[in-house]
Amino acid sequence: MEVSLSGPKVIVTKLKDSKVKRLGFSAPGFGYSGSNFVDLRRKCRVNWVGLKAIRAQVAVEKNNAPFRKEKVQSQTPVELLVGLPLDTVSKSNTINHEKAISAGLRALKLLGAYGVELPVFWAVVQPNSPHEFDWSAYLAVADMARCAGLRLRVSLNLNGCHRPNVMLPGWVLQAAETDPDILFKDKSGALHKDCLSFAVDELPVLQGRKPVDVFESLFRSFSSTFKDYFGSTITEITVSLGANGELRYPSFPPTTDSEFTSVGEFQCYDKYTLSQLKQAAESAGNPLWGLGGPHDASKYDESPNNSNFFKDHGGSWNTPYGNFFLSWYSQQLLHHGDRLLSIASNVFGDLPVQLSAKVPLLHHWHEMSSRPAELTAGFYNSAERDGYDAVTEMFAKYNCMMIIPGMDELGSNPESLLHQIKQACEKHGVQVSGENSALVKQGTDNFGKIKENVQAGLKTFTYQRMGADFFSPEHWPLFREFVRGMERSQLDADDLPEGNGGGVSLSADSEAGNNREMQAA
Amino acid sequence: MSIVRWKPLIHQLPLVRNPSLSLREQPKRYIRCCPKNPSPSSSAGFVLGSKPDSGRNLRPIVEAKAAQSPPLSQETDLISSEQFTVNRIKKTYGKVSVKLERRCGYEARWMLEVSCDLVGKWILHWGVSYCDNQAEWDQPPPEMIPPGSTVIKDYAIESPLNARSEGQSESAVQIEIDGDTPIGAINFVLKEEETGRWYHNKGRDFRVPLRGSSEDEITLSMKQSVSIWPEAFDQISNMLRKHEESDPAPAPILEDNSDTSSKKPIIAFHEDYTVIKEEPVQNSMTVTVRKSDKSSDKNIVDVDTDIPGHVVLHWGVYMNESKNWHVPPPPYPPATKVLRKSALQTLLEKKSLGLGNRGSFALNKEVKGLVFVLKLDEYTWVNNMGKDFVVPIENSTSGNEEKIEEKPGTVSSTDKSVDTNAAPYTENLISGIRNLVDDISSHKNKAQKTNEEQDNILHEIEKLVVEAYRIFKNSSVVEKPDKSVDDTSKTPTQLVVSSGTGNGHEILCQGFNWESHKSGRWYHELGEKAKLLAELGFSIVWLPPPTESVSPEGYMPTDLYNLNSKYGNIEELKDIVHKFREVGIKVLGDVVLNHRCATSCSENGIWNIFGGRLNWDARAIVADDPHFQGKGNKSSGDNFHAAPNIDHSQEFVRTDIKEWLCYLRKEVGYDGWRLDFVRGFWGGYVKDYLEASQPYFAVGEYWDSLSYTYGEMDYNQNAHRQRIIDWINATNGTAGAFDVTTKGILHSVLERCEYWRLSDEKAKPPGVLGWWPSRAVTFIENHDTGSTQGHWRFPAGKEMQGYAYILTHPGTPSVFFDHVFCFQEEIRRLISLRLRKKIHCRSTVKILKAEKDVYAAEIDGKVAMKIGPGFYEPERGPKNWTVAAEGADYKVWEAS
């Protein structure tokens, strides 16, 4: 392990990942008394939530290797999953590239992967009506995973997706033809065909049924169809809480998807959302606020600096109106999330599976005080307000694990946002899993970043995603080495004799601990 | 049989007397616990050290499995006893003797005798060749066929070997040969009828040259050995292939003076081949662990097996769950060697009457288990399904263990009690096994693997990944076939991406035949036809091998950088490449990478010193090419016996070859390669070469035999095409390969009027083009199969049916030079249709009819075709079909 000290701050430059976790344990000078140390170690193995108090104390330091402390948790090896192709099951409910997937599964198993993630789409399962379900192809995939000896995380996507072009089920879109307002609508009136408006969750808009009821029956159907797989093969169910399978508004333009990196727009212009806004404004005693979204927000692609709403200084986000609107807007998202998690935990609660949901890592524009990309997506997070506290609290309420994508993103924005979300998770005792945002390319250090994040303590990590590019000669060797590197580091740690980890570097580490304490003080 | 791991089952049954259990299924397990006299000492921990072993300690408990009958005893402090099934290969060495001699008393009568001294029902599967071509099998004249033979179609005879005399294991068959016979050689393989196994001569036919013919002489003058079991034990048998003593070198050559014809006289021949018959044999091995009666801190391990001969126990112990091998502290049992501080080797003691071997030794109690494998001889190791044998030793019972007087044979008593007690515990046991399996696999994912295992796994992973990549890549093309076609034809950038496979619309012409070298000015002559070929629609021409060569045709290259050949000199070569380029035809160079002829002898008279710019020596030759005393590594493929096979695993060889290919690309201007005899070396090297030389198009010649049963071609040729696909895979798809499968199937189809063969079990084309069309280069003839060599000639008169098939189907079709001129107009029509309708290497085929006498298919919905005498017309429907080409038993329509 190489540790370099510079000035009062400690920068952990290159954590020779192998020894880190052991170091965390074995450094008696970590700032605690010896007895505390032993205690810490024992608890860590049991569950890291129990460490809250101690950790909170340590994790004060923000910018220097913010997750340094969490390395303590990674006692159990992180479970590595790989996402199956989004088009694993076609719209006509057949398995695409079955042979390739089956070969891929075997390769992953041999490489030591824990499992795979299977994206399930509403439109595939219920193409024709709210009463029929067709799980056949997904069942076949589950079988393949079982045969390969891999675990399965099933993502139930209640939204659509642009690539592959799977939108909402046909009968839902038909309903939307008669009543377009059941879909999200932006300021210019463009519809999001991939996501139902949160405002209709409890309105009988789908052939007389409420979306929440439809979702519930979908969950129940899944639960009964796959009952033989729970616990053994299916170990995790991820529920989509909004657009793009994440807890968020579809703040991106209706024609693109998550790769959109601009600020985006508020999505509150369907008549149902507008009427709820109106009500909220009236009860807040300011009916004029309820006529629409912020008039001075920027367009999808515009720079937020030029908009009156988002600008850092004197932007209308930081006014009573801004506060009203953003609070209401983010509450709607939370309510929607709460409704779905409540259904999900109700249906899946007794199964031997982990419930999880995804929260986006909207780090673009995170350096602005208004955090505009997060605001439009529904996170009322700003320099002055922690938008993730309430979110995490909701996850904790349903014992839902949080999946955060973007573990591969380099730079200070992703790092500090990730840190913020993780801190909230820690506070509420929510387990965190990770995903990457894109396949890692040659000549980049994204795998290094993933490794760092993984070792900072994730429950599972899902690498997205299998496909031709994933297995291509340009990519596969990188991935293989990444996995093997992880494997080695875990082993090395195991092989290290107990209180003997790292010899020389031990003192450096304890110094780091001391330093940190001083800073914290 | 899987590893049996000890679980402290005893804990679950503390109150049961003789709580032993066993499963009838494997793994067998005998457990015994005697809770009679608790021994306090055993709970006191384990003390290292040794007390003098008594003789009794060394006495095995179990004499032999069959002898497990002593009285039931409550006293043995048996900790565990496990029985492993040991699968090993029993080898019997034998001799196949081939003798060609003049018959006593007859001047012009000869006798070929093939004998085998191994027990078995041997069948000689043989044929003759009338010319020197080794590949050919023909029917011998009837008078040659020994009685009791079966005629297998028109090319082979099966003659049984008969015991020489009653009760003798040696059997033989005699074939009488007339001294004037035109037969050039007799080819055979042997079959053992009971097991159905075939004996080849290192994967090739045995061959008896009657007149000491050409290249193979060398092969047969060497001592050969043969493996009987090529399937699973190739590796073992390779190791075992020792060049055994047997008879002195070739028998003296006798001249046949009486033969006055111009033919060479028959030459006597005598050759012995070592045969190794490998049979799986199941033995068992019992490992018993019991407490030492002398020393409370020791356990005694008894090993007992019924494997005969020398058995060396190669063992170690482990102290913790990681199961790493450790050497226990001394003392060691007698006849023990310490091997590199990592293992012990103990020669087991022979039991009386040759019933097996046994051993016994003391271990300290802190040892958590014993790991071992068995060594039977220098080359034979026995393990437990690829893993070590593991015998965990549980000391956890110490609390209620007892002191006992051990008596031999308690195991069997346990065995008895098991039968009555087993049932209730079976469930526990099964779950124990299940846990165990989980344990094993989880260990697998950790790092208990040896490097070698890990390499194997990595290799397997890479194979799977290449497969997954290929299918993903192809299936994404399949999803939108039309679009991808347009893409490829419109955007030139995409052409660069798929290196080695052209643009998908290529049509190849083989620009020479076996006689082309004769004029000495082929480049010039072919150059004159460049315009014609372009006008016919060819986009690629394949030129003959350009280098200096021992044989005039160019396939025995010597100095790779000397580009003056019988076809013309380097200037003429550059000139013709330029000419083709001018008319828009790309040019493939025929590169021979598998072998290279030496230009001089080494000191000991072996031709293995190369001349020219690449002055390699024996290090560049594969080690298993016996004739050239190569000093390189073993070949990564099959050997071509007439010339030294190049060892591509050598870095310097690869560097030189890459440099050479780049030189050819640059200097001559070749656009790509036709790779000769790629069976001879691993496809992964080809990938290297292609990545270095970046050809526009590359195609490899991977030619081996299709599957036949009793002389009739099998319908399912998946194994054959899989071998070709495997090779393409190994090149990572950088090269295509000649679709030998399709050619072979067309032979049967046309010769026997069996058009049903043209649809495989999934209603797809049965050749490589059905599985990986974009890498299949379809052809019906080349300079080897046809021309004046005729090694495997396409059914005469039916060539156009063949072309009607390949020129309308996906894959990249290749037309043989001779045919371009024999069938010029018909081929012109087919090519122009292919181009007009934009049929390409990934077009989709819908097979409409595959019946006895007719095959019909629709390609991309734009072209319909039929071959065969039977009737087919495309349906009159929405599409308007018009006849585009027509000839003997074929018809092609296009949709307008």
PDB file of N, CA and C in Angstrom, chain A residues 77 85 87 96-104 106-113 466-469 471-474 476-477 480 484 487 491 494-495, chain B residues 322 324 438 441 444-449 454-455 457-458 460-473 475-476 479 687 691 732 762 771:
ATOM      1  N   PRO A  77     -16.948 -10.607   0.557  1.00  0.00           N
ATOM      2  CA  PRO A  77     -16.646 -10.150  -0.785  1.00  0.00           C
ATOM      3  C   PRO A  77     -17.897  -9.572  -1.438  1.00  0.00           C
ATOM      4  N   PRO A  85     -28.521  -8.361 -21.521  1.00  0.00           N
ATOM      5  CA  PRO A  85     -28.901  -7.336 -22.498  1.00  0.00           C
ATOM      6  C   PRO A  85     -30.334  -6.849 -22.259  1.00  0.00           C
ATOM      7  N   ASP A  87     -32.394  -6.247 -24.378  1.00  0.00           N
ATOM      8  CA  ASP A  87     -33.303  -6.944 -25.279  1.00  0.00           C
ATOM      9  C   ASP A  87     -33.171  -8.457 -25.143  1.00  0.00           C
ATOM     10  N   ASN A  96     -33.825 -13.441 -27.245  1.00  0.00           N
ATOM     11  CA  ASN A  96     -32.861 -13.063 -28.277  1.00  0.00           C
ATOM     12  C   ASN A  96     -31.500 -13.658 -27.939  1.00  0.00           C
ATOM     13  N   HIS A  97     -30.738 -13.893 -28.964  1.00  0.00           N
ATOM     14  CA  HIS A  97     -29.381 -14.450 -28.823  1.00  0.00           C
ATOM     15  C   HIS A  97     -29.228 -15.393 -27.625  1.00  0.00           C
ATOM     16  N   GLU A  98     -30.048 -16.416 -27.638  1.00  0.00           N
ATOM     17  CA  GLU A  98     -30.057 -17.359 -26.523  1.00  0.00           C
ATOM     18  C   GLU A  98     -28.714 -18.069 -26.356  1.00  0.00           C
ATOM     19  N   LYS A  99     -28.172 -18.505 -27.489  1.00  0.00           N
ATOM     20  CA  LYS A  99     -26.909 -19.255 -27.401  1.00  0.00           C
ATOM     21  C   LYS A  99     -25.792 -18.376 -26.861  1.00  0.00           C
ATOM     22  N   ALA A 100     -25.796 -17.149 -27.313  1.00  0.00           N
ATOM     23  CA  ALA A 100     -24.747 -16.241 -26.861  1.00  0.00           C
ATOM     24  C   ALA A 100     -24.883 -16.014 -25.365  1.00  0.00           C
ATOM     25  N   ILE A 101     -26.110 -15.838 -24.916  1.00  0.00           N
ATOM     26  CA  ILE A 101     -26.297 -15.590 -23.489  1.00  0.00           C
ATOM     27  C   ILE A 101     -25.890 -16.819 -22.700  1.00  0.00           C
ATOM     28  N   SER A 102     -26.251 -17.970 -23.225  1.00  0.00           N
ATOM     29  CA  SER A 102     -25.912 -19.169 -22.476  1.00  0.00           C
ATOM     30  C   SER A 102     -24.395 -19.350 -22.398  1.00  0.00           C
ATOM     31  N   ALA A 103     -23.704 -19.086 -23.486  1.00  0.00           N
ATOM     32  CA  ALA A 103     -22.229 -19.158 -23.427  1.00  0.00           C
ATOM     33  C   ALA A 103     -21.709 -18.087 -22.481  1.00  0.00           C
ATOM     34  N   GLY A 104     -22.304 -16.911 -22.557  1.00  0.00           N
ATOM     35  CA  GLY A 104     -21.872 -15.822 -21.693  1.00  0.00           C
ATOM     36  C   GLY A 104     -22.067 -16.159 -20.225  1.00  0.00           C
ATOM     37  N   ARG A 106     -22.087 -19.076 -18.873  1.00  0.00           N
ATOM     38  CA  ARG A 106     -21.088 -20.050 -18.422  1.00  0.00           C
ATOM     39  C   ARG A 106     -19.739 -19.375 -18.200  1.00  0.00           C
ATOM     40  N   ALA A 107     -19.409 -18.476 -19.108  1.00  0.00           N
ATOM     41  CA  ALA A 107     -18.136 -17.778 -18.958  1.00  0.00           C
ATOM     42  C   ALA A 107     -18.124 -16.977 -17.659  1.00  0.00           C
ATOM     43  N   LEU A 108     -19.231 -16.300 -17.382  1.00  0.00           N
ATOM     44  CA  LEU A 108     -19.271 -15.482 -16.168  1.00  0.00           C
ATOM     45  C   LEU A 108     -19.178 -16.343 -14.917  1.00  0.00           C
ATOM     46  N   LYS A 109     -19.847 -17.474 -14.982  1.00  0.00           N
ATOM     47  CA  LYS A 109     -19.804 -18.356 -13.815  1.00  0.00           C
ATOM     48  C   LYS A 109     -18.358 -18.809 -13.567  1.00  0.00           C
ATOM     49  N   LEU A 110     -17.707 -19.197 -14.660  1.00  0.00           N
ATOM     50  CA  LEU A 110     -16.330 -19.659 -14.507  1.00  0.00           C
ATOM     51  C   LEU A 110     -15.434 -18.550 -13.994  1.00  0.00           C
ATOM     52  N   LEU A 111     -15.767 -17.360 -14.398  1.00  0.00           N
ATOM     53  CA  LEU A 111     -14.947 -16.233 -13.972  1.00  0.00           C
ATOM     54  C   LEU A 111     -15.199 -15.925 -12.503  1.00  0.00           C
ATOM     55  N   GLY A 112     -16.287 -16.447 -11.992  1.00  0.00           N
ATOM     56  CA  GLY A 112     -16.548 -16.258 -10.570  1.00  0.00           C
ATOM     57  C   GLY A 112     -17.638 -15.252 -10.273  1.00  0.00           C
ATOM     58  N   ALA A 113     -18.439 -14.899 -11.278  1.00  0.00           N
ATOM     59  CA  ALA A 113     -19.512 -13.947 -11.028  1.00  0.00           C
ATOM     60  C   ALA A 113     -20.553 -14.564 -10.108  1.00  0.00           C
ATOM     61  N   MET A 466     -24.205  -6.974 -20.576  1.00  0.00           N
ATOM     62  CA  MET A 466     -23.759  -7.982 -21.538  1.00  0.00           C
ATOM     63  C   MET A 466     -24.218  -7.627 -22.952  1.00  0.00           C
ATOM     64  N   GLY A 467     -23.466  -8.028 -23.925  1.00  0.00           N
ATOM     65  CA  GLY A 467     -23.820  -7.785 -25.327  1.00  0.00           C
ATOM     66  C   GLY A 467     -22.571  -7.956 -26.173  1.00  0.00           C
ATOM     67  N   ALA A 468     -22.705  -7.671 -27.440  1.00  0.00           N
ATOM     68  CA  ALA A 468     -21.555  -7.858 -28.332  1.00  0.00           C
ATOM     69  C   ALA A 468     -20.361  -7.024 -27.854  1.00  0.00           C
ATOM     70  N   ASP A 469     -20.615  -5.799 -27.478  1.00  0.00           N
ATOM     71  CA  ASP A 469     -19.502  -4.945 -27.058  1.00  0.00           C
ATOM     72  C   ASP A 469     -18.848  -5.462 -25.788  1.00  0.00           C
ATOM     73  N   PHE A 471     -18.477  -8.497 -24.872  1.00  0.00           N
ATOM     74  CA  PHE A 471     -17.594  -9.626 -25.144  1.00  0.00           C
ATOM     75  C   PHE A 471     -16.553  -9.316 -26.205  1.00  0.00           C
ATOM     76  N   SER A 472     -16.539  -8.095 -26.685  1.00  0.00           N
ATOM     77  CA  SER A 472     -15.635  -7.786 -27.784  1.00  0.00           C
ATOM     78  C   SER A 472     -14.186  -7.822 -27.309  1.00  0.00           C
ATOM     79  N   PRO A 473     -13.281  -8.071 -28.245  1.00  0.00           N
ATOM     80  CA  PRO A 473     -11.864  -8.128 -27.870  1.00  0.00           C
ATOM     81  C   PRO A 473     -11.378  -6.810 -27.258  1.00  0.00           C
ATOM     82  N   GLU A 474     -12.081  -5.729 -27.529  1.00  0.00           N
ATOM     83  CA  GLU A 474     -11.650  -4.449 -26.970  1.00  0.00           C
ATOM     84  C   GLU A 474     -12.041  -4.331 -25.506  1.00  0.00           C
ATOM     85  N   TRP A 476     -13.681  -7.133 -23.364  1.00  0.00           N
ATOM     86  CA  TRP A 476     -13.660  -8.278 -22.459  1.00  0.00           C
ATOM     87  C   TRP A 476     -12.374  -8.402 -21.627  1.00  0.00           C
ATOM     88  N   PRO A 477     -11.198  -8.288 -22.251  1.00  0.00           N
ATOM     89  CA  PRO A 477      -9.976  -8.444 -21.450  1.00  0.00           C
ATOM     90  C   PRO A 477      -9.914  -7.451 -20.288  1.00  0.00           C
ATOM     91  N   ARG A 480     -12.267  -8.812 -17.641  1.00  0.00           N
ATOM     92  CA  ARG A 480     -11.700 -10.012 -17.023  1.00  0.00           C
ATOM     93  C   ARG A 480     -10.634  -9.638 -16.002  1.00  0.00           C
ATOM     94  N   ARG A 484     -10.596 -10.350 -12.069  1.00  0.00           N
ATOM     95  CA  ARG A 484      -9.517 -11.139 -11.465  1.00  0.00           C
ATOM     96  C   ARG A 484      -8.757 -10.308 -10.452  1.00  0.00           C
ATOM     97  N   GLU A 487     -10.700 -10.351  -7.389  1.00  0.00           N
ATOM     98  CA  GLU A 487     -10.598 -11.653  -6.747  1.00  0.00           C
ATOM     99  C   GLU A 487      -9.280 -11.764  -6.002  1.00  0.00           C
ATOM    100  N   LEU A 491      -8.441 -12.291  -1.996  1.00  0.00           N
ATOM    101  CA  LEU A 491      -7.695 -13.425  -1.514  1.00  0.00           C
ATOM    102  C   LEU A 491      -6.494 -13.010  -0.700  1.00  0.00           C
ATOM    103  N   ASP A 494      -7.362 -12.361   2.614  1.00  0.00           N
ATOM    104  CA  ASP A 494      -7.651 -13.556   3.397  1.00  0.00           C
ATOM    105  C   ASP A 494      -6.372 -14.250   3.831  1.00  0.00           C
ATOM    106  N   ASP A 495      -5.419 -14.188   2.951  1.00  0.00           N
ATOM    107  CA  ASP A 495      -4.203 -14.922   3.259  1.00  0.00           C
ATOM    108  C   ASP A 495      -3.330 -14.207   4.273  1.00  0.00           C
TER     109      ASP A 495
ATOM    110  N   SER B 322      -8.283 -24.051   4.389  1.00  0.00           N
ATOM    111  CA  SER B 322      -7.871 -23.682   3.034  1.00  0.00           C
ATOM    112  C   SER B 322      -7.404 -24.880   2.229  1.00  0.00           C
ATOM    113  N   ASN B 324      -4.645 -26.174   1.812  1.00  0.00           N
ATOM    114  CA  ASN B 324      -3.353 -26.101   1.147  1.00  0.00           C
ATOM    115  C   ASN B 324      -2.492 -27.275   1.591  1.00  0.00           C
ATOM    116  N   ASP B 438     -21.655 -27.357  -2.641  1.00  0.00           N
ATOM    117  CA  ASP B 438     -21.597 -25.901  -2.563  1.00  0.00           C
ATOM    118  C   ASP B 438     -20.213 -25.444  -2.147  1.00  0.00           C
ATOM    119  N   SER B 441     -17.803 -25.690  -4.940  1.00  0.00           N
ATOM    120  CA  SER B 441     -17.882 -24.665  -5.971  1.00  0.00           C
ATOM    121  C   SER B 441     -17.495 -23.308  -5.418  1.00  0.00           C
ATOM    122  N   LYS B 444     -13.986 -23.152  -5.410  1.00  0.00           N
ATOM    123  CA  LYS B 444     -13.518 -22.977  -6.764  1.00  0.00           C
ATOM    124  C   LYS B 444     -13.409 -21.490  -7.072  1.00  0.00           C
ATOM    125  N   ASN B 445     -14.390 -20.781  -6.581  1.00  0.00           N
ATOM    126  CA  ASN B 445     -14.383 -19.363  -6.880  1.00  0.00           C
ATOM    127  C   ASN B 445     -13.352 -18.618  -6.054  1.00  0.00           C
ATOM    128  N   LYS B 446     -12.915 -19.202  -5.013  1.00  0.00           N
ATOM    129  CA  LYS B 446     -11.828 -18.566  -4.292  1.00  0.00           C
ATOM    130  C   LYS B 446     -10.553 -19.001  -4.987  1.00  0.00           C
ATOM    131  N   ALA B 447      -9.557 -19.283  -4.227  1.00  0.00           N
ATOM    132  CA  ALA B 447      -8.349 -19.534  -5.012  1.00  0.00           C
ATOM    133  C   ALA B 447      -7.698 -20.843  -4.712  1.00  0.00           C
ATOM    134  N   GLN B 448      -8.499 -21.847  -4.614  1.00  0.00           N
ATOM    135  CA  GLN B 448      -7.912 -23.141  -4.316  1.00  0.00           C
ATOM    136  C   GLN B 448      -7.395 -23.793  -5.586  1.00  0.00           C
ATOM    137  N   LYS B 449      -7.597 -23.150  -6.662  1.00  0.00           N
ATOM    138  CA  LYS B 449      -7.228 -23.790  -7.909  1.00  0.00           C
ATOM    139  C   LYS B 449      -5.713 -23.744  -8.101  1.00  0.00           C
ATOM    140  N   GLN B 454      -6.451 -23.225 -13.269  1.00  0.00           N
ATOM    141  CA  GLN B 454      -6.900 -21.875 -13.541  1.00  0.00           C
ATOM    142  C   GLN B 454      -6.709 -21.539 -15.023  1.00  0.00           C
ATOM    143  N   ASP B 455      -5.591 -21.990 -15.540  1.00  0.00           N
ATOM    144  CA  ASP B 455      -5.354 -21.758 -16.960  1.00  0.00           C
ATOM    145  C   ASP B 455      -6.424 -22.425 -17.799  1.00  0.00           C
ATOM    146  N   ILE B 457      -9.406 -23.132 -16.922  1.00  0.00           N
ATOM    147  CA  ILE B 457     -10.660 -22.399 -16.776  1.00  0.00           C
ATOM    148  C   ILE B 457     -10.607 -21.128 -17.597  1.00  0.00           C
ATOM    149  N   LEU B 458      -9.496 -20.452 -17.534  1.00  0.00           N
ATOM    150  CA  LEU B 458      -9.393 -19.214 -18.310  1.00  0.00           C
ATOM    151  C   LEU B 458      -9.536 -19.507 -19.788  1.00  0.00           C
ATOM    152  N   GLU B 460     -11.155 -21.948 -21.092  1.00  0.00           N
ATOM    153  CA  GLU B 460     -12.562 -22.241 -21.321  1.00  0.00           C
ATOM    154  C   GLU B 460     -13.371 -20.943 -21.379  1.00  0.00           C
ATOM    155  N   ILE B 461     -13.065 -20.050 -20.472  1.00  0.00           N
ATOM    156  CA  ILE B 461     -13.778 -18.773 -20.454  1.00  0.00           C
ATOM    157  C   ILE B 461     -13.575 -18.059 -21.774  1.00  0.00           C
ATOM    158  N   GLU B 462     -12.335 -18.024 -22.224  1.00  0.00           N
ATOM    159  CA  GLU B 462     -12.072 -17.294 -23.467  1.00  0.00           C
ATOM    160  C   GLU B 462     -12.840 -17.909 -24.631  1.00  0.00           C
ATOM    161  N   LYS B 463     -12.905 -19.227 -24.626  1.00  0.00           N
ATOM    162  CA  LYS B 463     -13.639 -19.879 -25.706  1.00  0.00           C
ATOM    163  C   LYS B 463     -15.103 -19.454 -25.683  1.00  0.00           C
ATOM    164  N   LEU B 464     -15.669 -19.481 -24.495  1.00  0.00           N
ATOM    165  CA  LEU B 464     -17.076 -19.112 -24.362  1.00  0.00           C
ATOM    166  C   LEU B 464     -17.290 -17.669 -24.773  1.00  0.00           C
ATOM    167  N   VAL B 465     -16.341 -16.841 -24.399  1.00  0.00           N
ATOM    168  CA  VAL B 465     -16.493 -15.420 -24.696  1.00  0.00           C
ATOM    169  C   VAL B 465     -16.444 -15.184 -26.200  1.00  0.00           C
ATOM    170  N   VAL B 466     -15.530 -15.876 -26.852  1.00  0.00           N
ATOM    171  CA  VAL B 466     -15.455 -15.712 -28.307  1.00  0.00           C
ATOM    172  C   VAL B 466     -16.767 -16.148 -28.937  1.00  0.00           C
ATOM    173  N   GLU B 467     -17.303 -17.246 -28.409  1.00  0.00           N
ATOM    174  CA  GLU B 467     -18.567 -17.744 -28.940  1.00  0.00           C
ATOM    175  C   GLU B 467     -19.684 -16.726 -28.700  1.00  0.00           C
ATOM    176  N   ALA B 468     -19.748 -16.250 -27.473  1.00  0.00           N
ATOM    177  CA  ALA B 468     -20.804 -15.294 -27.146  1.00  0.00           C
ATOM    178  C   ALA B 468     -20.673 -14.045 -28.010  1.00  0.00           C
ATOM    179  N   TYR B 469     -19.459 -13.603 -28.184  1.00  0.00           N
ATOM    180  CA  TYR B 469     -19.216 -12.393 -28.978  1.00  0.00           C
ATOM    181  C   TYR B 469     -19.684 -12.603 -30.409  1.00  0.00           C
ATOM    182  N   ARG B 470     -19.295 -13.748 -30.935  1.00  0.00           N
ATOM    183  CA  ARG B 470     -19.645 -14.029 -32.321  1.00  0.00           C
ATOM    184  C   ARG B 470     -21.159 -14.022 -32.490  1.00  0.00           C
ATOM    185  N   ILE B 471     -21.862 -14.714 -31.594  1.00  0.00           N
ATOM    186  CA  ILE B 471     -23.307 -14.825 -31.785  1.00  0.00           C
ATOM    187  C   ILE B 471     -23.972 -13.474 -31.569  1.00  0.00           C
ATOM    188  N   PHE B 472     -23.529 -12.777 -30.546  1.00  0.00           N
ATOM    189  CA  PHE B 472     -24.109 -11.451 -30.304  1.00  0.00           C
ATOM    190  C   PHE B 472     -23.925 -10.581 -31.532  1.00  0.00           C
ATOM    191  N   LYS B 473     -22.721 -10.626 -32.052  1.00  0.00           N
ATOM    192  CA  LYS B 473     -22.411  -9.751 -33.159  1.00  0.00           C
ATOM    193  C   LYS B 473     -23.246 -10.131 -34.383  1.00  0.00           C
ATOM    194  N   SER B 475     -26.027 -11.924 -34.355  1.00  0.00           N
ATOM    195  CA  SER B 475     -27.468 -11.838 -34.203  1.00  0.00           C
ATOM    196  C   SER B 475     -27.917 -10.390 -34.295  1.00  0.00           C
ATOM    197  N   SER B 476     -27.057  -9.477 -33.963  1.00  0.00           N
ATOM    198  CA  SER B 476     -27.501  -8.103 -34.127  1.00  0.00           C
ATOM    199  C   SER B 476     -27.560  -7.754 -35.606  1.00  0.00           C
ATOM    200  N   GLU B 479     -30.933  -9.215 -37.008  1.00  0.00           N
ATOM    201  CA  GLU B 479     -32.156  -8.489 -36.676  1.00  0.00           C
ATOM    202  C   GLU B 479     -32.595  -7.549 -37.785  1.00  0.00           C
ATOM    203  N   LYS B 687      -4.782 -15.641 -36.248  1.00  0.00           N
ATOM    204  CA  LYS B 687      -5.351 -14.368 -35.823  1.00  0.00           C
ATOM    205  C   LYS B 687      -4.242 -13.324 -35.676  1.00  0.00           C
ATOM    206  N   GLU B 691      -4.021 -10.005 -37.861  1.00  0.00           N
ATOM    207  CA  GLU B 691      -4.078  -8.697 -37.220  1.00  0.00           C
ATOM    208  C   GLU B 691      -2.857  -7.869 -37.594  1.00  0.00           C
ATOM    209  N   ASN B 732     -10.564 -15.847 -34.237  1.00  0.00           N
ATOM    210  CA  ASN B 732     -11.390 -14.741 -33.766  1.00  0.00           C
ATOM    211  C   ASN B 732     -12.237 -14.170 -34.906  1.00  0.00           C
ATOM    212  N   LYS B 762     -32.254 -28.487 -38.632  1.00  0.00           N
ATOM    213  CA  LYS B 762     -32.971 -27.262 -38.301  1.00  0.00           C
ATOM    214  C   LYS B 762     -33.436 -26.545 -39.559  1.00  0.00           C
ATOM    215  N   TRP B 771     -24.207 -22.284 -40.665  1.00  0.00           N
ATOM    216  CA  TRP B 771     -23.914 -21.867 -39.290  1.00  0.00           C
ATOM    217  C   TRP B 771     -23.229 -20.513 -39.217  1.00  0.00           C
TER     218      TRP B 771
END
